[in-house]
Short mmCIF file of C-alpha atoms and ligand atoms in Angstrom, two decimals:
data_model
loop_
_atom_site.label_atom_id
_atom_site.label_comp_id
_atom_site.label_asym_id
_atom_site.label_seq_id
_atom_site.Cartn_x
_atom_site.Cartn_y
_atom_site.Cartn_z
CA MET A 1 -117.02 85.71 153.02
CA ARG A 2 -116.18 82.47 154.80
CA ALA A 3 -115.14 79.50 152.67
CA LEU A 4 -113.99 75.94 153.23
CA VAL A 5 -110.77 75.89 151.25
CA TYR A 6 -109.04 72.76 149.98
CA THR A 7 -105.36 73.53 150.57
CA GLY A 8 -103.75 70.20 149.62
CA ILE A 9 -104.34 66.45 149.80
CA GLY A 10 -106.17 65.65 153.06
CA GLN A 11 -106.32 69.33 154.00
CA LEU A 12 -109.28 71.67 154.36
CA GLU A 13 -109.44 74.92 156.27
CA MET A 14 -111.88 77.77 156.86
CA ARG A 15 -110.61 81.02 155.36
CA ASP A 16 -111.86 84.51 154.60
CA VAL A 17 -111.97 84.94 150.83
CA PRO A 18 -113.21 87.85 148.64
CA ASP A 19 -116.95 87.95 147.86
CA PRO A 20 -117.78 87.04 144.24
CA GLU A 21 -117.85 90.01 141.87
CA ALA A 22 -120.32 88.54 139.37
CA GLU A 23 -123.50 90.35 138.27
CA PHE A 24 -125.64 87.49 139.57
CA VAL A 25 -124.97 86.15 143.06
CA VAL A 26 -126.52 83.25 144.94
CA LYS A 27 -126.30 82.83 148.72
CA VAL A 28 -125.61 79.13 149.24
CA LEU A 29 -128.16 77.36 151.44
CA GLY A 30 -126.85 73.83 150.92
CA SER A 31 -124.15 72.13 148.90
CA GLY A 32 -123.67 68.39 148.56
CA ILE A 33 -120.28 66.71 148.79
CA CYS A 34 -119.69 64.85 145.52
CA GLY A 35 -117.48 61.85 144.74
CA THR A 36 -115.24 64.20 142.77
CA ASP A 37 -114.81 66.47 145.81
CA LEU A 38 -113.91 63.43 147.90
CA LYS A 39 -111.46 62.14 145.28
CA THR A 40 -109.82 65.59 145.13
CA TYR A 41 -109.51 65.71 148.91
CA MET A 42 -108.03 62.21 149.10
CA LYS A 43 -105.82 62.07 146.00
CA GLY A 44 -105.76 65.49 144.35
CA HIS A 45 -107.32 66.35 140.97
CA HIS A 46 -105.80 68.10 137.94
CA PHE A 47 -108.96 70.25 137.58
CA PHE A 48 -108.64 71.61 141.13
CA PRO A 49 -105.10 72.60 142.05
CA PRO A 50 -105.05 73.88 145.66
CA PRO A 51 -105.97 76.32 147.07
CA ALA A 52 -109.51 75.81 145.73
CA VAL A 53 -113.10 76.00 146.94
CA LEU A 54 -114.79 72.71 145.99
CA GLY A 55 -118.51 71.88 145.78
CA HIS A 56 -120.83 72.14 142.78
CA GLU A 57 -124.13 70.56 143.92
CA PHE A 58 -125.85 73.58 145.41
CA TYR A 59 -129.02 75.61 145.73
CA GLY A 60 -129.65 78.93 147.40
CA THR A 61 -131.23 82.37 147.41
CA VAL A 62 -130.60 85.07 144.82
CA THR A 63 -128.98 88.09 146.50
CA LYS A 64 -128.01 90.04 143.40
CA ALA A 65 -129.59 89.92 139.96
CA PRO A 66 -129.12 92.32 137.05
CA LYS A 67 -132.16 94.03 135.50
CA GLY A 68 -133.60 91.93 132.73
CA SER A 69 -132.31 88.65 134.15
CA GLY A 70 -135.87 87.66 135.03
CA TYR A 71 -134.88 87.10 138.66
CA SER A 72 -135.17 89.22 141.74
CA GLY A 73 -133.55 89.06 145.16
CA GLY A 74 -134.90 86.43 147.57
CA GLU A 75 -135.93 83.86 144.95
CA THR A 76 -134.71 80.31 145.56
CA VAL A 77 -132.76 78.67 142.75
CA VAL A 78 -130.67 75.66 141.89
CA VAL A 79 -127.66 76.24 139.67
CA ALA A 80 -126.17 73.74 137.23
CA PRO A 81 -122.37 73.84 137.67
CA TYR A 82 -121.81 73.74 133.90
CA ALA A 83 -123.79 73.76 130.67
CA GLU A 84 -123.02 72.63 127.14
CA CYS A 85 -123.04 75.18 124.29
CA GLY A 86 -125.92 73.42 122.53
CA VAL A 87 -124.86 74.46 119.03
CA CYS A 88 -121.58 72.64 118.22
CA PRO A 89 -121.62 69.43 116.11
CA ILE A 90 -121.11 67.25 119.22
CA CYS A 91 -124.06 68.90 121.01
CA LYS A 92 -126.18 68.59 117.87
CA ALA A 93 -125.30 64.89 117.72
CA GLY A 94 -126.74 64.42 121.21
CA ALA A 95 -123.42 63.87 123.01
CA GLU A 96 -123.62 67.19 124.89
CA THR A 97 -121.60 65.89 127.85
CA LEU A 98 -118.56 65.93 125.54
CA CYS A 99 -119.05 69.54 124.40
CA LYS A 100 -115.74 71.39 124.28
CA ASN A 101 -117.39 74.83 124.62
CA LYS A 102 -119.06 74.40 128.00
CA SER A 103 -119.70 77.40 130.23
CA PHE A 104 -119.24 77.26 133.99
CA VAL A 105 -120.24 78.87 137.26
CA ASP A 106 -117.52 81.00 138.93
CA GLY A 107 -115.86 78.85 141.59
CA GLY A 108 -117.01 76.27 144.13
CA ALA A 109 -119.96 76.27 146.52
CA PHE A 110 -118.47 75.27 149.90
CA CYS A 111 -118.74 78.94 150.87
CA GLU A 112 -121.37 81.60 151.49
CA TYR A 113 -121.88 83.13 148.03
CA VAL A 114 -121.41 81.91 144.47
CA GLY A 115 -121.15 84.23 141.47
CA VAL A 116 -122.84 83.36 138.19
CA PRO A 117 -121.91 85.17 134.94
CA ALA A 118 -125.00 87.01 133.64
CA SER A 119 -124.71 85.23 130.29
CA TYR A 120 -124.95 81.88 132.08
CA VAL A 121 -128.16 82.67 134.00
CA PRO A 122 -130.70 81.81 131.25
CA THR A 123 -129.17 78.36 130.65
CA GLY A 124 -127.87 77.32 134.07
CA VAL A 125 -130.15 78.81 136.75
CA PHE A 126 -133.53 77.28 137.64
CA ARG A 127 -136.23 78.50 140.02
CA ILE A 128 -137.19 76.02 142.74
CA PRO A 129 -140.44 76.11 144.69
CA ARG A 130 -138.92 76.30 148.17
CA PRO A 131 -135.57 76.14 149.95
CA ASP A 132 -135.01 72.40 150.48
CA ASP A 133 -131.80 70.33 150.68
CA ILE A 134 -133.34 67.87 148.23
CA PHE A 135 -132.40 70.33 145.46
CA ALA A 136 -128.68 69.75 146.17
CA LEU A 137 -129.33 66.31 144.64
CA VAL A 138 -130.29 67.65 141.20
CA GLU A 139 -126.73 67.57 139.79
CA PRO A 140 -125.83 64.03 140.94
CA LEU A 141 -129.27 62.86 139.78
CA ALA A 142 -128.65 64.47 136.40
CA CYS A 143 -125.47 62.35 136.10
CA VAL A 144 -127.54 59.28 137.03
CA GLN A 145 -130.14 60.19 134.38
CA ASN A 146 -127.39 60.32 131.78
CA GLY A 147 -126.24 56.84 132.85
CA VAL A 148 -129.79 55.44 132.81
CA GLY A 149 -130.24 56.80 129.29
CA HIS A 150 -127.35 54.63 128.10
CA LEU A 151 -128.85 51.38 129.42
CA ARG A 152 -131.02 49.16 127.21
CA LEU A 153 -134.08 48.98 129.41
CA LYS A 154 -137.09 47.13 128.09
CA GLU A 155 -140.33 45.58 129.33
CA GLY A 156 -139.38 43.13 132.11
CA SER A 157 -135.82 44.45 132.58
CA ARG A 158 -134.07 43.75 135.88
CA VAL A 159 -131.26 46.00 136.96
CA LEU A 160 -128.28 45.24 139.17
CA VAL A 161 -126.42 48.12 140.81
CA VAL A 162 -122.92 47.18 141.90
CA GLY A 163 -121.83 49.20 144.91
CA SER A 164 -123.99 51.39 147.13
CA GLY A 165 -121.86 54.42 147.67
CA PRO A 166 -123.81 57.68 147.32
CA MET A 167 -124.10 57.32 143.52
CA GLY A 168 -124.98 53.61 143.56
CA ALA A 169 -127.64 54.42 146.15
CA LEU A 170 -129.03 57.21 143.94
CA PHE A 171 -129.23 54.83 140.97
CA ALA A 172 -131.15 52.33 143.11
CA LEU A 173 -133.58 55.07 144.18
CA VAL A 174 -134.05 56.27 140.59
CA PHE A 175 -135.02 52.75 139.46
CA THR A 176 -137.33 52.52 142.48
CA ALA A 177 -138.95 55.83 141.50
CA LYS A 178 -139.35 54.56 137.92
CA GLY A 179 -140.85 51.26 139.08
CA ILE A 180 -138.02 49.17 137.56
CA PRO A 181 -137.00 46.09 139.62
CA VAL A 182 -133.52 46.67 141.07
CA THR A 183 -131.07 44.72 143.20
CA VAL A 184 -128.00 46.25 144.85
CA VAL A 185 -124.76 44.34 145.53
CA GLU A 186 -122.70 45.73 148.40
CA PRO A 187 -120.00 44.11 150.55
CA ASN A 188 -120.24 46.68 153.39
CA ALA A 189 -122.82 45.52 155.99
CA LEU A 190 -123.57 49.03 157.28
CA ARG A 191 -124.42 50.28 153.79
CA ARG A 192 -126.43 47.12 153.10
CA ASP A 193 -128.53 47.75 156.22
CA ILE A 194 -129.28 51.32 155.19
CA VAL A 195 -130.27 50.38 151.63
CA ALA A 196 -132.38 47.47 152.93
CA SER A 197 -134.19 49.90 155.27
CA TRP A 198 -135.39 51.72 152.11
CA GLY A 199 -137.16 48.53 151.02
CA ILE A 200 -134.59 47.84 148.27
CA ASP A 201 -133.36 44.29 147.54
CA VAL A 202 -129.69 44.28 148.58
CA ARG A 203 -127.29 41.32 148.57
CA GLU A 204 -123.74 40.44 149.49
CA PRO A 205 -121.51 39.73 146.48
CA GLY A 206 -122.10 36.18 145.24
CA GLN A 207 -125.65 36.00 146.63
CA MET A 208 -127.44 36.34 143.31
CA LYS A 209 -127.27 34.99 139.76
CA ILE A 210 -125.87 37.78 137.63
CA GLY A 211 -127.41 36.20 134.50
CA ASP A 212 -130.84 37.09 135.89
CA TYR A 213 -130.10 40.75 135.19
CA ASP A 214 -129.99 42.41 131.77
CA ASN A 215 -128.68 45.80 132.85
CA VAL A 216 -125.80 46.31 135.27
CA VAL A 217 -124.54 49.61 136.68
CA ILE A 218 -120.96 49.50 137.99
CA ALA A 219 -120.73 52.22 140.62
CA VAL A 220 -117.40 51.11 142.13
CA ASN A 221 -114.04 51.88 140.53
CA LYS A 222 -112.66 48.33 140.32
CA LYS A 223 -111.86 47.23 136.80
CA GLU A 224 -112.17 43.49 137.59
CA LEU A 225 -115.85 44.06 138.34
CA VAL A 226 -116.42 45.45 134.84
CA SER A 227 -114.91 42.29 133.29
CA ASP A 228 -116.76 39.92 135.64
CA TYR A 229 -120.20 41.44 135.15
CA LEU A 230 -119.76 41.80 131.40
CA LYS A 231 -119.09 38.06 131.19
CA GLN A 232 -122.07 37.12 133.37
CA VAL A 233 -124.81 39.62 132.49
CA ALA A 234 -127.86 38.21 130.60
CA ASP A 235 -127.75 37.81 126.81
CA ALA A 236 -128.16 41.14 124.98
CA GLY A 237 -127.41 42.82 128.30
CA THR A 238 -125.73 46.15 128.96
CA VAL A 239 -123.03 46.99 131.49
CA LEU A 240 -122.64 50.66 132.37
CA MET A 241 -119.24 51.80 133.60
CA PHE A 242 -120.42 54.67 135.75
CA ALA A 243 -117.50 54.82 138.18
CA GLY A 244 -114.41 56.21 136.48
CA LEU A 245 -111.08 54.39 136.31
CA ALA A 246 -107.65 55.96 136.11
CA LYS A 247 -106.51 57.25 132.72
CA ASP A 248 -104.74 54.53 130.68
CA GLU A 249 -106.37 51.76 132.74
CA GLN A 250 -107.23 48.69 130.60
CA VAL A 251 -110.30 46.49 131.11
CA ALA A 252 -110.45 42.86 129.94
CA VAL A 253 -113.49 42.19 127.76
CA ASP A 254 -114.91 38.69 127.19
CA ALA A 255 -115.06 38.49 123.38
CA TYR A 256 -117.62 35.68 123.36
CA SER A 257 -120.08 37.76 125.39
CA VAL A 258 -119.74 40.78 123.12
CA HIS A 259 -119.92 38.85 119.84
CA TYR A 260 -122.14 35.82 120.44
CA ARG A 261 -124.24 37.16 123.29
CA GLU A 262 -124.55 40.74 122.02
CA VAL A 263 -123.57 42.22 125.35
CA SER A 264 -122.66 45.93 125.38
CA LEU A 265 -120.25 47.87 127.52
CA VAL A 266 -121.08 51.57 127.80
CA GLY A 267 -119.82 54.38 129.99
CA THR A 268 -120.99 57.83 131.05
CA SER A 269 -119.76 60.73 133.13
CA GLY A 270 -121.39 64.06 133.80
CA TYR A 271 -124.71 65.29 132.45
CA ALA A 272 -126.30 67.40 129.74
CA MET A 273 -128.80 70.15 130.51
CA ARG A 274 -131.70 67.92 129.42
CA HIS A 275 -130.67 65.49 132.19
CA PHE A 276 -130.48 68.37 134.66
CA ARG A 277 -134.05 69.41 133.81
CA GLN A 278 -135.27 65.79 134.06
CA ALA A 279 -133.55 65.44 137.45
CA LEU A 280 -135.10 68.68 138.70
CA ALA A 281 -138.58 67.39 137.81
CA MET A 282 -137.79 64.01 139.37
CA VAL A 283 -136.72 65.35 142.81
CA GLY A 284 -139.82 67.52 142.90
CA ASP A 285 -142.05 64.50 142.23
CA HIS A 286 -140.28 62.02 144.54
CA LYS A 287 -138.92 63.99 147.47
CA ASP A 288 -139.83 61.14 149.87
CA ILE A 289 -137.73 58.67 147.87
CA PHE A 290 -134.62 60.77 147.27
CA SER A 291 -134.39 62.45 150.67
CA ARG A 292 -133.33 59.04 152.08
CA VAL A 293 -129.89 59.42 150.56
CA ILE A 294 -129.14 62.58 152.60
CA THR A 295 -127.72 61.06 155.77
CA HIS A 296 -125.97 64.14 157.21
CA ARG A 297 -126.29 67.91 157.28
CA MET A 298 -123.20 69.70 158.59
CA THR A 299 -121.73 73.20 158.71
CA LEU A 300 -118.78 74.37 156.59
CA GLU A 301 -116.71 74.40 159.80
CA GLU A 302 -117.44 70.68 160.14
CA GLY A 303 -116.27 70.11 156.56
CA LYS A 304 -113.17 68.14 157.45
CA GLU A 305 -115.20 65.83 159.66
CA ALA A 306 -117.72 65.39 156.83
CA PHE A 307 -115.04 64.39 154.33
CA GLY A 308 -113.69 61.98 156.96
CA LEU A 309 -117.10 60.29 157.33
CA LEU A 310 -117.37 59.88 153.55
CA SER A 311 -113.86 58.50 153.18
CA GLU A 312 -114.70 55.86 155.81
CA GLY A 313 -117.94 54.95 154.01
CA LYS A 314 -120.04 56.06 156.99
CA ALA A 315 -122.30 58.46 155.10
CA PHE A 316 -124.22 58.65 151.83
CA LYS A 317 -124.89 62.24 150.84
CA ILE A 318 -123.69 64.99 153.16
CA ILE A 319 -125.04 68.51 152.68
CA LEU A 320 -122.77 71.30 153.90
CA LYS A 321 -124.73 74.32 155.06
CA PRO A 322 -122.97 77.67 155.54
ZN1 ZN B 401 -121.46 65.99 141.59
ZN1 ZN B 402 -121.38 72.10 122.31
#
């Protein structure tokens, strides 16, 4: 099959690679480019030494299913890229994203076919009602759901999303779908215009009073922002560090805010299967809202161009279609 292969920092090429040998195979219809894929392409990633096929936000058609799997050829499905074990003490404690016994899909999705181990099918594969690129958003939305779950939202809460890259934009749309007032802060005028066209309140940095907001989502990887917003968020507010920082990076915390103002700093990465199921229900219910974030659909052959657009901040979500 044809695959878009990451061959080193800043390098992607189309190659012929062996078809997957798994018992359950999905023909990829669309696969979203994630922040992690972009980071790998631009800086490398210890999880993905080249050569590697990236991509984990995908949906497609079942082309091979073993007897007794409950699936038959031609059904459309979305596949979670990983799933927690569900039985270890960490899973039982509700911190499933930290499970050390996760199971995974075989390989990336920027290609024609993805293999799924038969044992993974009952936990990680979900039927979808129709082939639709909106289902490539289930995984990133699951990560957003995990983040939202760590906020302290209450009656009358106002949320500030810092940064409207693809994930910041998805957060803003999730709060819109939930009917929670949200403001987005974004320095890039092009991104501001797009978010404003969705009817979302969007400001330049400095154009709002941070103390008016009790929940802040930091969707940009700048540590100074974490310190600034923590110091200025409303009393009893929560700041979510959603964008990751480099390992060993230190963040300055205003002690007065934490102690006397009961402000919390929390962080999340990834999702648990309950978030994946919530996200799947959410995209089904609000297709009109979430489809806005898909700004480009491109072929695998155009992959390099797609990564270029993302690295220049000229796109939100790009779906690669084999
Ligand atoms: Zn992702
Ligand atoms: Zn576990």
